[in-house]
Coordinates of C-alpha atoms in Angstrom, one line a residue:
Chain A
X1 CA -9.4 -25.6 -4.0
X2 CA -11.5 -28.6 -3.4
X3 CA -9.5 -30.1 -0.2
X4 CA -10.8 -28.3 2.9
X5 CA -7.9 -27.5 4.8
X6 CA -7.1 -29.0 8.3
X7 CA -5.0 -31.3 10.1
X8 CA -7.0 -34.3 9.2
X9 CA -7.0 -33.4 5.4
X10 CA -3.2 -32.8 5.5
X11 CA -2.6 -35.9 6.9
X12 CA -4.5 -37.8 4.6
X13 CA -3.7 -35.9 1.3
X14 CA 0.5 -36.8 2.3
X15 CA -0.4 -40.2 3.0
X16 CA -2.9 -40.3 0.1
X17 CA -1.2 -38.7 -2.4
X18 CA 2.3 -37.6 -1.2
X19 CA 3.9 -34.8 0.1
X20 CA 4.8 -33.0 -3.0
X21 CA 8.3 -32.1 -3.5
X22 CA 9.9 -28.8 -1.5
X23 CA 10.6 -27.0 -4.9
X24 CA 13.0 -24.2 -4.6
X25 CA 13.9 -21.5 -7.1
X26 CA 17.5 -19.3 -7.2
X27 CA 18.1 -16.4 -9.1
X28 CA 21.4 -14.3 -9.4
X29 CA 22.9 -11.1 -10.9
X30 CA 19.3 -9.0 -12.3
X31 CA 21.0 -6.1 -13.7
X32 CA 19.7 -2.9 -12.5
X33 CA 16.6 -1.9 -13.1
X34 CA 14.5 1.5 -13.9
X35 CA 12.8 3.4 -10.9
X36 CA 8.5 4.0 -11.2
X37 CA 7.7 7.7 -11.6
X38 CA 4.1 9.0 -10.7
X39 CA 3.3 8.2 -14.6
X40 CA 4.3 4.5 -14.5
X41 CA 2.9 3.1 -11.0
X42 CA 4.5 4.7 -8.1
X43 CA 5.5 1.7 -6.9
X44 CA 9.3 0.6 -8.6
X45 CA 9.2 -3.2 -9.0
X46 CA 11.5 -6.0 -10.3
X47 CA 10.5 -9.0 -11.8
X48 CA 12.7 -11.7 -10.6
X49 CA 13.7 -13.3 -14.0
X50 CA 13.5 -17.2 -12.9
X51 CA 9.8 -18.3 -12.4
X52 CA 9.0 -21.5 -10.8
X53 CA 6.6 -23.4 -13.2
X54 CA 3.8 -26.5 -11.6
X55 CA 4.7 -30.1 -13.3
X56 CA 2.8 -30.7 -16.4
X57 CA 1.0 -33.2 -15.1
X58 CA 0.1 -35.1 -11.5
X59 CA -1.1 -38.7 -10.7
X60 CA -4.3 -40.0 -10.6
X61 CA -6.9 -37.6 -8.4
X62 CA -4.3 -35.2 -8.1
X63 CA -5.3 -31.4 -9.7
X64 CA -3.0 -29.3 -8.5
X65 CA -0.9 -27.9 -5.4
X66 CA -1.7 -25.9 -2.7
X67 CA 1.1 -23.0 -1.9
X68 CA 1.0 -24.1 2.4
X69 CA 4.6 -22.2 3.1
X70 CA 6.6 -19.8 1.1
X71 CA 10.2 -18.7 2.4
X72 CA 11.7 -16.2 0.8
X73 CA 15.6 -15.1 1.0
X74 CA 17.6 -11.8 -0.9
X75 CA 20.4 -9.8 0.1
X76 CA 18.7 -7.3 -1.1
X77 CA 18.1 -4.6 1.9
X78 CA 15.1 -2.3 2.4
X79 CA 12.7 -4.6 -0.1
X80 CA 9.2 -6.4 0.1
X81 CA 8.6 -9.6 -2.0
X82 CA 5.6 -11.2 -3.8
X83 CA 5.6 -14.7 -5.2
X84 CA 2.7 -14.8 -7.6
X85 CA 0.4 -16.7 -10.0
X86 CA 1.6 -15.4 -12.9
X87 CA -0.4 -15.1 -16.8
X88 CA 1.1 -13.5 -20.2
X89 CA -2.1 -11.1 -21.0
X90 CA -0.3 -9.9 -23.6
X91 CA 3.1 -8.2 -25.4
X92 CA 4.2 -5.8 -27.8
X93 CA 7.4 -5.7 -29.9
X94 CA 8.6 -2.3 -30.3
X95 CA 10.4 -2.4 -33.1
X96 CA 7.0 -3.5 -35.3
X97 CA 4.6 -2.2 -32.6
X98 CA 3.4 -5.7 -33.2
X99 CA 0.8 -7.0 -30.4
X100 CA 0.8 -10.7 -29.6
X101 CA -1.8 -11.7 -27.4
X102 CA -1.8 -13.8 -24.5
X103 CA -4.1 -15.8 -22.1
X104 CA -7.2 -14.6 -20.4
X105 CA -7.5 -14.4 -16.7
X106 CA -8.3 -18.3 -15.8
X107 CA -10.9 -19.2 -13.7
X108 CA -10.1 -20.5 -10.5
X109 CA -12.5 -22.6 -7.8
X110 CA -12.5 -20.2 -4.9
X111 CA -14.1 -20.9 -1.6
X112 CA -16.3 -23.7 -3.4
X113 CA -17.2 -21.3 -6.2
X114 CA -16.0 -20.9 -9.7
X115 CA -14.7 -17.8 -10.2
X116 CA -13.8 -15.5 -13.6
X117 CA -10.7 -14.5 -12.0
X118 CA -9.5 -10.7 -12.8
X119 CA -5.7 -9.5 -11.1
X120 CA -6.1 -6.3 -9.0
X121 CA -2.3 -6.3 -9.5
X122 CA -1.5 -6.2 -13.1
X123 CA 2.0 -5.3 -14.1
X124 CA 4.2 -4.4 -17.6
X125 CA 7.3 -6.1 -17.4
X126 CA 10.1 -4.8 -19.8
X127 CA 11.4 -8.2 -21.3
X128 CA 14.1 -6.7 -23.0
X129 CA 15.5 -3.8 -22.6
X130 CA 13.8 -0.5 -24.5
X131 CA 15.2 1.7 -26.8
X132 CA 12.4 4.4 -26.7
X133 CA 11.9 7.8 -25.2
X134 CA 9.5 8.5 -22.6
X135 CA 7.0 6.1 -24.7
X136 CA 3.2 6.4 -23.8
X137 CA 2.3 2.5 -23.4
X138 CA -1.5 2.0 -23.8
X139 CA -3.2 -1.5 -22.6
X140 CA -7.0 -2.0 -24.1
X141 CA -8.6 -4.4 -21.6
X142 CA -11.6 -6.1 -20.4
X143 CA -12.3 -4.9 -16.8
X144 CA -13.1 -6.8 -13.5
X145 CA -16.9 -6.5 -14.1
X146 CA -16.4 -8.0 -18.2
X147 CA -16.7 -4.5 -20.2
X148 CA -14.3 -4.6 -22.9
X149 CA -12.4 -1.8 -24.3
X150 CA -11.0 -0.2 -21.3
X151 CA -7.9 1.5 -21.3
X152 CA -4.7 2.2 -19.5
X153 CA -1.9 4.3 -20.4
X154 CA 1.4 4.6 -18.8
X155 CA 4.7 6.9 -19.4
X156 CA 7.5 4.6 -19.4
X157 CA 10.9 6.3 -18.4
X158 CA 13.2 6.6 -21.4
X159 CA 14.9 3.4 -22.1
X160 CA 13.5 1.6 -19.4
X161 CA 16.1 -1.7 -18.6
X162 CA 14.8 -5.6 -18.9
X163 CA 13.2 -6.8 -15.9
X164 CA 11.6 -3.4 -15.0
X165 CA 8.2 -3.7 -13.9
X166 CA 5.1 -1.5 -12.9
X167 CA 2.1 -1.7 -11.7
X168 CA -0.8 -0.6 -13.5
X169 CA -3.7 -0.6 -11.3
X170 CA -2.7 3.1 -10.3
X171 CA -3.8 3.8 -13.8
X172 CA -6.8 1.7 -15.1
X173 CA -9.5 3.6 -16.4
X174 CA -12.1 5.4 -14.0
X175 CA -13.2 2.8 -11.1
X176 CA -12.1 0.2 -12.6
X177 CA -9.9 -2.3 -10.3
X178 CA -8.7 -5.6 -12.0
X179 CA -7.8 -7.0 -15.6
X180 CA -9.5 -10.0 -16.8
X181 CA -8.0 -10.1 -20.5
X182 CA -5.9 -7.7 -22.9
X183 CA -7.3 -6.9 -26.2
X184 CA -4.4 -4.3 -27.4
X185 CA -1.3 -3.0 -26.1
X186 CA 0.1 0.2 -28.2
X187 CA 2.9 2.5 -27.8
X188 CA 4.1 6.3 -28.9
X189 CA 7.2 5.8 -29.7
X190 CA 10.7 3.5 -29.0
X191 CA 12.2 1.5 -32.0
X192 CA 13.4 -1.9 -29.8
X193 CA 12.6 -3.5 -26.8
X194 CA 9.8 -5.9 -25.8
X195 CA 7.0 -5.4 -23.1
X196 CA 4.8 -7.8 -21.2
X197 CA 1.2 -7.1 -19.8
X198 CA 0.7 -9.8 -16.7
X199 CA -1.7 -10.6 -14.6
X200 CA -1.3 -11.6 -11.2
X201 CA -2.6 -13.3 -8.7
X202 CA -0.9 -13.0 -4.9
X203 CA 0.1 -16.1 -3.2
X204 CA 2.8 -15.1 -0.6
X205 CA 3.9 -11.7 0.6
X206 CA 7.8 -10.7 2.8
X207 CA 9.4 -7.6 3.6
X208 CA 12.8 -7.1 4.4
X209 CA 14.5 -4.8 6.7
X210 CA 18.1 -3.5 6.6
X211 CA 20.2 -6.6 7.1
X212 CA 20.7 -8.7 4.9
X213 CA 20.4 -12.5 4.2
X214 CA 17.1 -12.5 5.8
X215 CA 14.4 -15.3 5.4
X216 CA 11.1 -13.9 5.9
X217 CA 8.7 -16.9 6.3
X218 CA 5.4 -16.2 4.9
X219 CA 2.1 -18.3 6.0
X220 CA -0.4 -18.7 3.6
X221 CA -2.4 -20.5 6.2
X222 CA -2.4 -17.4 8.1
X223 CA -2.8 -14.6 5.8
X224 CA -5.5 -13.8 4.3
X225 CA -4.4 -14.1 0.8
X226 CA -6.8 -17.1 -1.1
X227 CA -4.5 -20.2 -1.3
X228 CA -5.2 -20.9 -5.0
X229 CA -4.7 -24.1 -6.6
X230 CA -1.4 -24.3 -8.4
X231 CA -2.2 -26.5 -11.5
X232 CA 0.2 -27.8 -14.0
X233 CA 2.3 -25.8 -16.3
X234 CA 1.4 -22.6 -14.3
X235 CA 4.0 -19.8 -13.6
X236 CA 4.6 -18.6 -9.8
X237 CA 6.5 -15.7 -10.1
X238 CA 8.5 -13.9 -7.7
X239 CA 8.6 -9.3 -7.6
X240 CA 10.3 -7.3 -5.5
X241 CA 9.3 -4.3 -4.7
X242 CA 10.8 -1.1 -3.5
X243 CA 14.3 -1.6 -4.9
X244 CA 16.5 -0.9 -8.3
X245 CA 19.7 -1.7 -7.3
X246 CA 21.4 -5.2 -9.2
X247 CA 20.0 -8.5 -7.0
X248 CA 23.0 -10.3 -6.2
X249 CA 21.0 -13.0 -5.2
X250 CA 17.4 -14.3 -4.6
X251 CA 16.1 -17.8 -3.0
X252 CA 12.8 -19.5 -2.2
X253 CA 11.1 -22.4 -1.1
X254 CA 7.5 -23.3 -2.1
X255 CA 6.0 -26.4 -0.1
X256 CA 2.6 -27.2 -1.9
X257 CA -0.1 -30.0 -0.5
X258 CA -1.7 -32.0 -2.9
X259 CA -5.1 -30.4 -3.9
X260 CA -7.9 -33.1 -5.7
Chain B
X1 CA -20.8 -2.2 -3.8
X2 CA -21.5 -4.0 -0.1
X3 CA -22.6 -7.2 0.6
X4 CA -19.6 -8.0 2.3
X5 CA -20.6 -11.0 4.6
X6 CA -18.5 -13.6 5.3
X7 CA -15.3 -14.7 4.7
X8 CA -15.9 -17.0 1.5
X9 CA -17.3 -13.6 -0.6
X10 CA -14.3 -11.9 0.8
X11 CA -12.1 -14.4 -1.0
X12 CA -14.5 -14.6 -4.0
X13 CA -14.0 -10.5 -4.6
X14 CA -11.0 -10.7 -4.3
X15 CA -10.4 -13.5 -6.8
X16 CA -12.7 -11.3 -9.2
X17 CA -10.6 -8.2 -9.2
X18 CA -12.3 -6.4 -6.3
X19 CA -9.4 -5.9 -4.6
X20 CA -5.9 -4.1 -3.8
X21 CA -2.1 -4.6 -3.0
X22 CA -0.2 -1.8 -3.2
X23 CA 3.5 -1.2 -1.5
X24 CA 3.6 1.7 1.1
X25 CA 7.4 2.4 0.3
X26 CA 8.0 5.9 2.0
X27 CA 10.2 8.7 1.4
X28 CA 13.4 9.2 4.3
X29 CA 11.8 10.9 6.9
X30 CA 14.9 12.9 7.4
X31 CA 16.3 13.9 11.2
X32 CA 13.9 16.4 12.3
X33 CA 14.0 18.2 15.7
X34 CA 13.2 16.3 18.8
X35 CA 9.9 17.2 20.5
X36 CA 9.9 18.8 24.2
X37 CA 7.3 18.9 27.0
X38 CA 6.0 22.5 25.6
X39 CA 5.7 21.0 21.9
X40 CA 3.9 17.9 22.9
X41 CA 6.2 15.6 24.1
X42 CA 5.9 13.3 21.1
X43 CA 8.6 13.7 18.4
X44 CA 6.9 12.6 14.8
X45 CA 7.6 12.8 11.2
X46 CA 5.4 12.5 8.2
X47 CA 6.1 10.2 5.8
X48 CA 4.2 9.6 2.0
X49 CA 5.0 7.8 -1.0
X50 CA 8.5 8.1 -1.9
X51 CA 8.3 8.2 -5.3
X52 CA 6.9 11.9 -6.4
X53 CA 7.3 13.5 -2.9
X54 CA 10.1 15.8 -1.7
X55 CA 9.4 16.7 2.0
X56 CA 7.9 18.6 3.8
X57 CA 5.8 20.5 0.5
X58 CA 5.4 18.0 -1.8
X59 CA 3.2 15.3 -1.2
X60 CA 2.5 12.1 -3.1
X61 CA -0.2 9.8 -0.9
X62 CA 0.6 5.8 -1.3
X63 CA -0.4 4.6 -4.0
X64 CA -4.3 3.2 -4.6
X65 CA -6.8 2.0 -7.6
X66 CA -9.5 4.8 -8.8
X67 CA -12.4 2.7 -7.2
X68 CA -14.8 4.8 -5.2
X69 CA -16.0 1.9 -3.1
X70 CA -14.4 1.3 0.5
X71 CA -11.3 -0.1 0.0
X72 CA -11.2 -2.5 3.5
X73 CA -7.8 -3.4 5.0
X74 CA -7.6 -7.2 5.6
X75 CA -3.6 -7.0 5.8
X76 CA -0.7 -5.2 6.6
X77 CA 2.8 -6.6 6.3
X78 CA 5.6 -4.1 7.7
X79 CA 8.7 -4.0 7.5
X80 CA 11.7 -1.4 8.5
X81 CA 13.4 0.4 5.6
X82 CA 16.4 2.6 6.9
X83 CA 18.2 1.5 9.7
X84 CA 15.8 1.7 13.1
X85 CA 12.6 0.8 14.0
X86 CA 9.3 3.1 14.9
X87 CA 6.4 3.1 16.3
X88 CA 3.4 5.0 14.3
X89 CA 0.3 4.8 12.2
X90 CA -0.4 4.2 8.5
X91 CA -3.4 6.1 8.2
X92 CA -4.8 9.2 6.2
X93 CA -3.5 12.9 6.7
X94 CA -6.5 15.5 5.8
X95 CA -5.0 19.3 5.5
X96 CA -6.8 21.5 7.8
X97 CA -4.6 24.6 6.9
X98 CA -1.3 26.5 6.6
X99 CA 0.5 28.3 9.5
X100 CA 2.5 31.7 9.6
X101 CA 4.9 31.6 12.1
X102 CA 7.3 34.9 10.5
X103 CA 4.4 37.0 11.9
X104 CA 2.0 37.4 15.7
X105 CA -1.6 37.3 15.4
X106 CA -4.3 35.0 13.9
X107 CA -1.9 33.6 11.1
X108 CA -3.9 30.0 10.2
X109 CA -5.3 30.1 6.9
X110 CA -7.7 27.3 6.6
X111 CA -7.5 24.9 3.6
X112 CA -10.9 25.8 1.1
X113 CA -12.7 22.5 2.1
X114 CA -15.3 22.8 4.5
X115 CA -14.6 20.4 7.8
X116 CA -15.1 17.9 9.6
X117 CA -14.5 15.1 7.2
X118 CA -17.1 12.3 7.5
X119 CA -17.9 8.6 7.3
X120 CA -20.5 6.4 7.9
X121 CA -19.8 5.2 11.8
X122 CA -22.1 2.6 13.8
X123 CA -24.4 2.6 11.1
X124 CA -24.8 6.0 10.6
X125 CA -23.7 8.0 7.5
X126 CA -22.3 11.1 7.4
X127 CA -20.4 11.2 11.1
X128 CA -17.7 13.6 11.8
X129 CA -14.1 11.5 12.1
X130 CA -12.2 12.7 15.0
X131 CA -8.1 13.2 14.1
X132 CA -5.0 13.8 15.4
X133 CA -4.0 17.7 14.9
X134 CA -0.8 17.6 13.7
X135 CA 1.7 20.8 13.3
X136 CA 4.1 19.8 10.7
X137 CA 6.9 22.1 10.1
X138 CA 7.4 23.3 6.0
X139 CA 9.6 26.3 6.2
X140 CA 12.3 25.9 9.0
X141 CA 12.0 28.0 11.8
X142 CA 14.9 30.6 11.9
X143 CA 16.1 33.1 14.9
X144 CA 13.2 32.2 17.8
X145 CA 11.1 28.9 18.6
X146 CA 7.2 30.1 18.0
X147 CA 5.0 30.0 20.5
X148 CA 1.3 29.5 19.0
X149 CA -2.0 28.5 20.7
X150 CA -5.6 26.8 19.2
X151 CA -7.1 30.3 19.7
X152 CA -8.1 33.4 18.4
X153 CA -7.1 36.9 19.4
X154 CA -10.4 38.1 20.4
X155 CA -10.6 34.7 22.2
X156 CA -13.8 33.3 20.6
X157 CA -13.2 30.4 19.0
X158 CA -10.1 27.8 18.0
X159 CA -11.3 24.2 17.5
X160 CA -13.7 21.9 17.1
X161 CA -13.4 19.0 19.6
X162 CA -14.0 14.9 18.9
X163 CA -17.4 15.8 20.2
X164 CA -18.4 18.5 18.2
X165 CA -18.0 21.6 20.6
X166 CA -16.1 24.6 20.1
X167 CA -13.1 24.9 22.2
X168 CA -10.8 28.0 22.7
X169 CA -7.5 26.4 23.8
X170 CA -5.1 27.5 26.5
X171 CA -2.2 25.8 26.2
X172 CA 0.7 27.2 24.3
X173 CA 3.2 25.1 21.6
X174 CA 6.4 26.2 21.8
X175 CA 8.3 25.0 19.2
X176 CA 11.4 22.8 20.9
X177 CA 14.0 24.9 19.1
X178 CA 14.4 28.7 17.8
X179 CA 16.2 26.2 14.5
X180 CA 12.9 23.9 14.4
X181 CA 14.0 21.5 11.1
X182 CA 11.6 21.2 8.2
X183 CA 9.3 18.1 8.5
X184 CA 9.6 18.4 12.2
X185 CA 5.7 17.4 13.7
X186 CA 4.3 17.5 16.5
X187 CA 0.7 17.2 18.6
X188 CA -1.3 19.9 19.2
X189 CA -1.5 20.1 22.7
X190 CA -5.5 20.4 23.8
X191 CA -7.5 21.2 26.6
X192 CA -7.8 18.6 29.5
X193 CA -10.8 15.6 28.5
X194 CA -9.8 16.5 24.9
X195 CA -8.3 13.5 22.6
X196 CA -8.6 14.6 18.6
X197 CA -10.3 17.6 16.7
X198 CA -13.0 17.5 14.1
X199 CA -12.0 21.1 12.8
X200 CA -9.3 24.0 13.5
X201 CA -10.3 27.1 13.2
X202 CA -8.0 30.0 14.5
X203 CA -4.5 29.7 15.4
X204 CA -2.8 32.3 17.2
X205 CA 1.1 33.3 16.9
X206 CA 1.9 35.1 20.5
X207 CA 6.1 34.8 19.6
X208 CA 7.0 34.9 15.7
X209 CA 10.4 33.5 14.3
X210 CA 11.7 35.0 12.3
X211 CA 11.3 33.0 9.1
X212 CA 8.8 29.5 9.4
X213 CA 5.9 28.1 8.4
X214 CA 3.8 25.0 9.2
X215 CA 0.8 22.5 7.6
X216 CA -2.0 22.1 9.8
X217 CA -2.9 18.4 9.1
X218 CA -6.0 16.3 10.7
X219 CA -4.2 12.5 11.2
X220 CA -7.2 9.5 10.7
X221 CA -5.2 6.2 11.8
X222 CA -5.7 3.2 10.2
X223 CA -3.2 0.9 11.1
X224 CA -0.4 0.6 13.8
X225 CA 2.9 0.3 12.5
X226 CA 5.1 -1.6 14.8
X227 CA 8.5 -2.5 13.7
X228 CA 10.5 -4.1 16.3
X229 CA 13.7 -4.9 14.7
X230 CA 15.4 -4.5 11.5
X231 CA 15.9 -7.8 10.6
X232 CA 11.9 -9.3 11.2
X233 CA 8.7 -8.2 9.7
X234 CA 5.5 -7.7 11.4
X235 CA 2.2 -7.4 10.6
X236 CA -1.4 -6.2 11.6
X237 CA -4.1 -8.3 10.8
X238 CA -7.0 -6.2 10.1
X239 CA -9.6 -9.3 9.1
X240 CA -8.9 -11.7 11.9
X241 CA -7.4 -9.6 15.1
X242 CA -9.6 -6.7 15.6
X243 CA -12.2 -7.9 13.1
X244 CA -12.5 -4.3 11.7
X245 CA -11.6 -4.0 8.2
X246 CA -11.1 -0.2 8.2
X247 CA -11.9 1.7 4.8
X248 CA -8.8 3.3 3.8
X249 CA -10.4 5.2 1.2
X250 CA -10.1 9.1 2.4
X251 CA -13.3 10.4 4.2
X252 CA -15.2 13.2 2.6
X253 CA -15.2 17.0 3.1
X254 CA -18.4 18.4 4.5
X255 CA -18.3 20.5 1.7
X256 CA -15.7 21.1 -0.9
X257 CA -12.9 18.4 -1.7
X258 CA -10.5 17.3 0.9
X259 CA -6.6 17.1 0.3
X260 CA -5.7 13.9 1.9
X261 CA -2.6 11.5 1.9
X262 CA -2.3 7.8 2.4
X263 CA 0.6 7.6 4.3
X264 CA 2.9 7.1 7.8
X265 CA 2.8 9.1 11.3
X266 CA 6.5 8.2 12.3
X267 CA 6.9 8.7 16.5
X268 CA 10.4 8.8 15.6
X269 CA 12.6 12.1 15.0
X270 CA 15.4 10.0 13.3
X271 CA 15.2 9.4 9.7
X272 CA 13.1 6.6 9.0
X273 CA 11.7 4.7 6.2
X274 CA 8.4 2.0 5.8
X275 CA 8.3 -0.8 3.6
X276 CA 5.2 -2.2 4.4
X277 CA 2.3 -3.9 2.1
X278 CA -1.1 -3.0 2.1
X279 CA -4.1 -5.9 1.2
X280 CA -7.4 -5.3 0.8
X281 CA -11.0 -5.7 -0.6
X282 CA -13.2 -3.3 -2.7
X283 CA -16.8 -3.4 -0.8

């Protein structure tokens, strides 16, 4: 982020470059997805199949977006939500055990600094739906600190259903607490079925009680969570957490500033 | 690690992997019994992760990385899961011990790690943490409500107090009901001037049920859990408000390892459930 951010700069970037547009996403009827056990996460999480990808480009002096408000709407009851920079690290098919890999971790300008980012919250997202029993999936990574070849293995539950997701921190190796890159991604057993490794890096957070329809209005500004700088063609992806039940429906509205 | 000293390496840690953001979603609570003036006043119910736990025996703490640095809380979103709001802590549960209640006498058996637990306070390392004794009920009490007291028989010793000193209590528990329910907590009550415990060391049953059974649990708060209603979140800054960034990583057994728990102190007897997020910082 290279805009320091106050009234005077927000006032000037609009004027100067334009309020970028309030993007919205929608996403309806997730099928059900497949609870975490203590083997896979502990946490159950749903990958919300209908990221929101940055423009491929932005005018002159224009670099990327700042994420300045986040709402964030479900029916879903008794649920937290996480809208997220989101990189393919890597996949496997498991009908060839084929790994295809992915991105690195980017680096990202943080606080004036360049930083080799590394996501404390890496997750395997089922991408389409397994055919495999209890399969031990094993992710061969670099670490926060740069050593290669560390590992992670989770038990998946049998047949785990598309847009399951869990998170792997629970179950890097040793001390370690982020992903920068993944090197390898193996499994025991299954014979369809495709999983994701991502990395992600938080941009807004929401919880939501037991009504529904509830907007929980989340602000970055506010939160300690680093306002990163959107750039172009990146994914912002949207989990929830806590729930398996089908989504009947999922909103949100992203205002961004523009960064330079 | 360390070095933690301002704001912009905060962010910069973070952004390298040196962090956390786990999801706090309990297991139900369940509708435990009510608390009374002889049991404490304070009706509570322990809550853990809900995935892997079946109450009251079967614990699974919140979830967490493997890193043995502090983990430092800079946020915590909270939300209400079942119907009803609560008032509580997020915070660390240490076992001190198990209970008899089927039987009189000195029935505490005292868990095989050596207390107090300890952490580095006001600069210095090593510093007993003072914690809420907690009397959480395991094996439902059956025929007659328990009386027990922070004692010995041979009236000697029974606790260790937030200052260090050893206490032989005075006041009695009674448990609220002779059909206490399973999960039911409650406060120990202690002597007059005294707040928390650093240790327990005797627990004596004057009245036994006929069946029962409690965990004797040491309660380290971290964060106030405040829902208000079910429809809104809220949330405790940790960074910004009281500019503390407590260590949620457990504290350490004088000697010996230390069961502990991430998880919820529910002042609620109704079944309950947290949805909260947890955001932090490896230092």
């Amino acid at each position: 982020m290279a805009i320091q951010l106050n009234t005077s700069t927000f006032i000037n970037q609009n004027t100067q470059y334009g309020a970028l547009p309030y993007e919205f996403i929608m996403a309806n009827a997730n099928s059900a997805t497949t609870a975490a056990t203590v083997n896979c996460g502990s946490t159950t999480m749903q990958r919300i199949n209908t990221p929101f990808t940055m423009p491929s480009s932005f005018g002159t002096g224009v670099t990327g977006g700042i994420l300045t408000q986040c709402h964030m709407m479900t029916n879903l009851v008794n649920c937290t939500m996480m809208a997220c920079l989101e990189y393919n690290l890597g996949s496997i098919n498991l009908a060839t055990g084929t790994f295809t890999d992915g991105v690195t971790m980017p680096t990202k300008l943080v606080a004036g600094s360049s930083v080799q980012t590394a996501s404390f919250i890496p997750v395997m997202v089922v991408n389409a739906t397994l055919t495999a029993t209890t399969p031990t999936i094993t992710v061969t990574y670099k670490n926060q600190a740069g050593t290669n070849s560390r590992s992670a293995a989770l038990v998946l539950p049998t047949n785990t259903a598309i847009n399951s997701a869990f998170n792997i921190a629970p179950h890097l190796q040793g001390t370690d607490t982020g992903i920068q890159d993944v090197t390898n991604i193996t499994k025991s057993a299954g014979t369809s079925g495709t999983i994701t490794v991502y990395g992600l890096l938080p941009l807004a957070i929401a919880t939501f009680g037991n009504a529904q329809s509830i907007i929980s209005n989340f602000d970055p500004m506010t939160v300690p969570l680093y306002p990163y700088r959107c750039e172009a063609s990146e994914n912002i992806a949207f989990y929830s957490m806590g729930v398996t039940t089908t989504l009947a429906s999922v909103a949100a509205s992203l205002n961004f500033i523009a960064d330079n | 690690m360390g070095n933690l000293t301002d704001i912009n390496t905060l962010y910069q840690r973070m952004a390298q992997g040196y962090g956390f953001m786990s999801l706090h979603a309990s297991v139900a609570s369940g509708a435990t019994t009510a608390a009374a003036a002889p049991s404490g006043h304070l009706s509570c119910s322990v809550v853990v992760n809900a995935i892997g736990t079946t109450l009251p025996g079967t614990l699974v703490g919140f979830p967490s990385n493997g890193s043995t640095n502090a983990k430092r809380l800079i946020h915590y979103l909270q939300g209400v899961g079942a119907a009803g709001t609560f008032q509580g802590y997020m915070g660390v549960y240490y076992k001190i011990g198990t209970l008899n209640l089927a039987a009189t006498g000195d029935q505490f058996t005292h868990d095989a790690a050596t207390f107090p637990v300890l952490r580095t306070k006001y600069g210095e390392s090593s510093k007993p943490v003072s914690l809420i004794p907690l009397v959480q009920i395991t094996t439902a009490t059956t025929t007659t409500a328990p009386i027990f007291t922070l004692k010995n028989g041979a009236g000697t010793n029974g606790y260790v107090d937030e200052d260090g000193n050893t206490i032989v209590g005075t006041k009695t528990m009674t448990m609220p009901a002779a059909a206490t329910a399973n999960n039911s907590t409650f406060i120990f009550r202690l002597e007059n001037d005294d707040n928390a415990v650093e240790d327990i060391v005797n627990i004596n049953v004057g009245t036994a049920a006929a069946t029962g059974a409690a965990t004797i649990w040491g309660f380290e708060p971290i964060s106030p859990l405040a829902t208000y209603s079910a429809t809104n979140a809220t949330a405790e800054d940790a960074l910004f408000a009281p500019l503390r960034l407590p260590d949620i990583t457990p504290a350490v057994a004088t000697s010996g390892t230390a069961t502990a728990y991430l998880g919820g102190l529910l002042f609620s007897n109704a079944t309950r459930t947290m949805r909260s997020i947890a955001i932090g910082v490896d230092d």
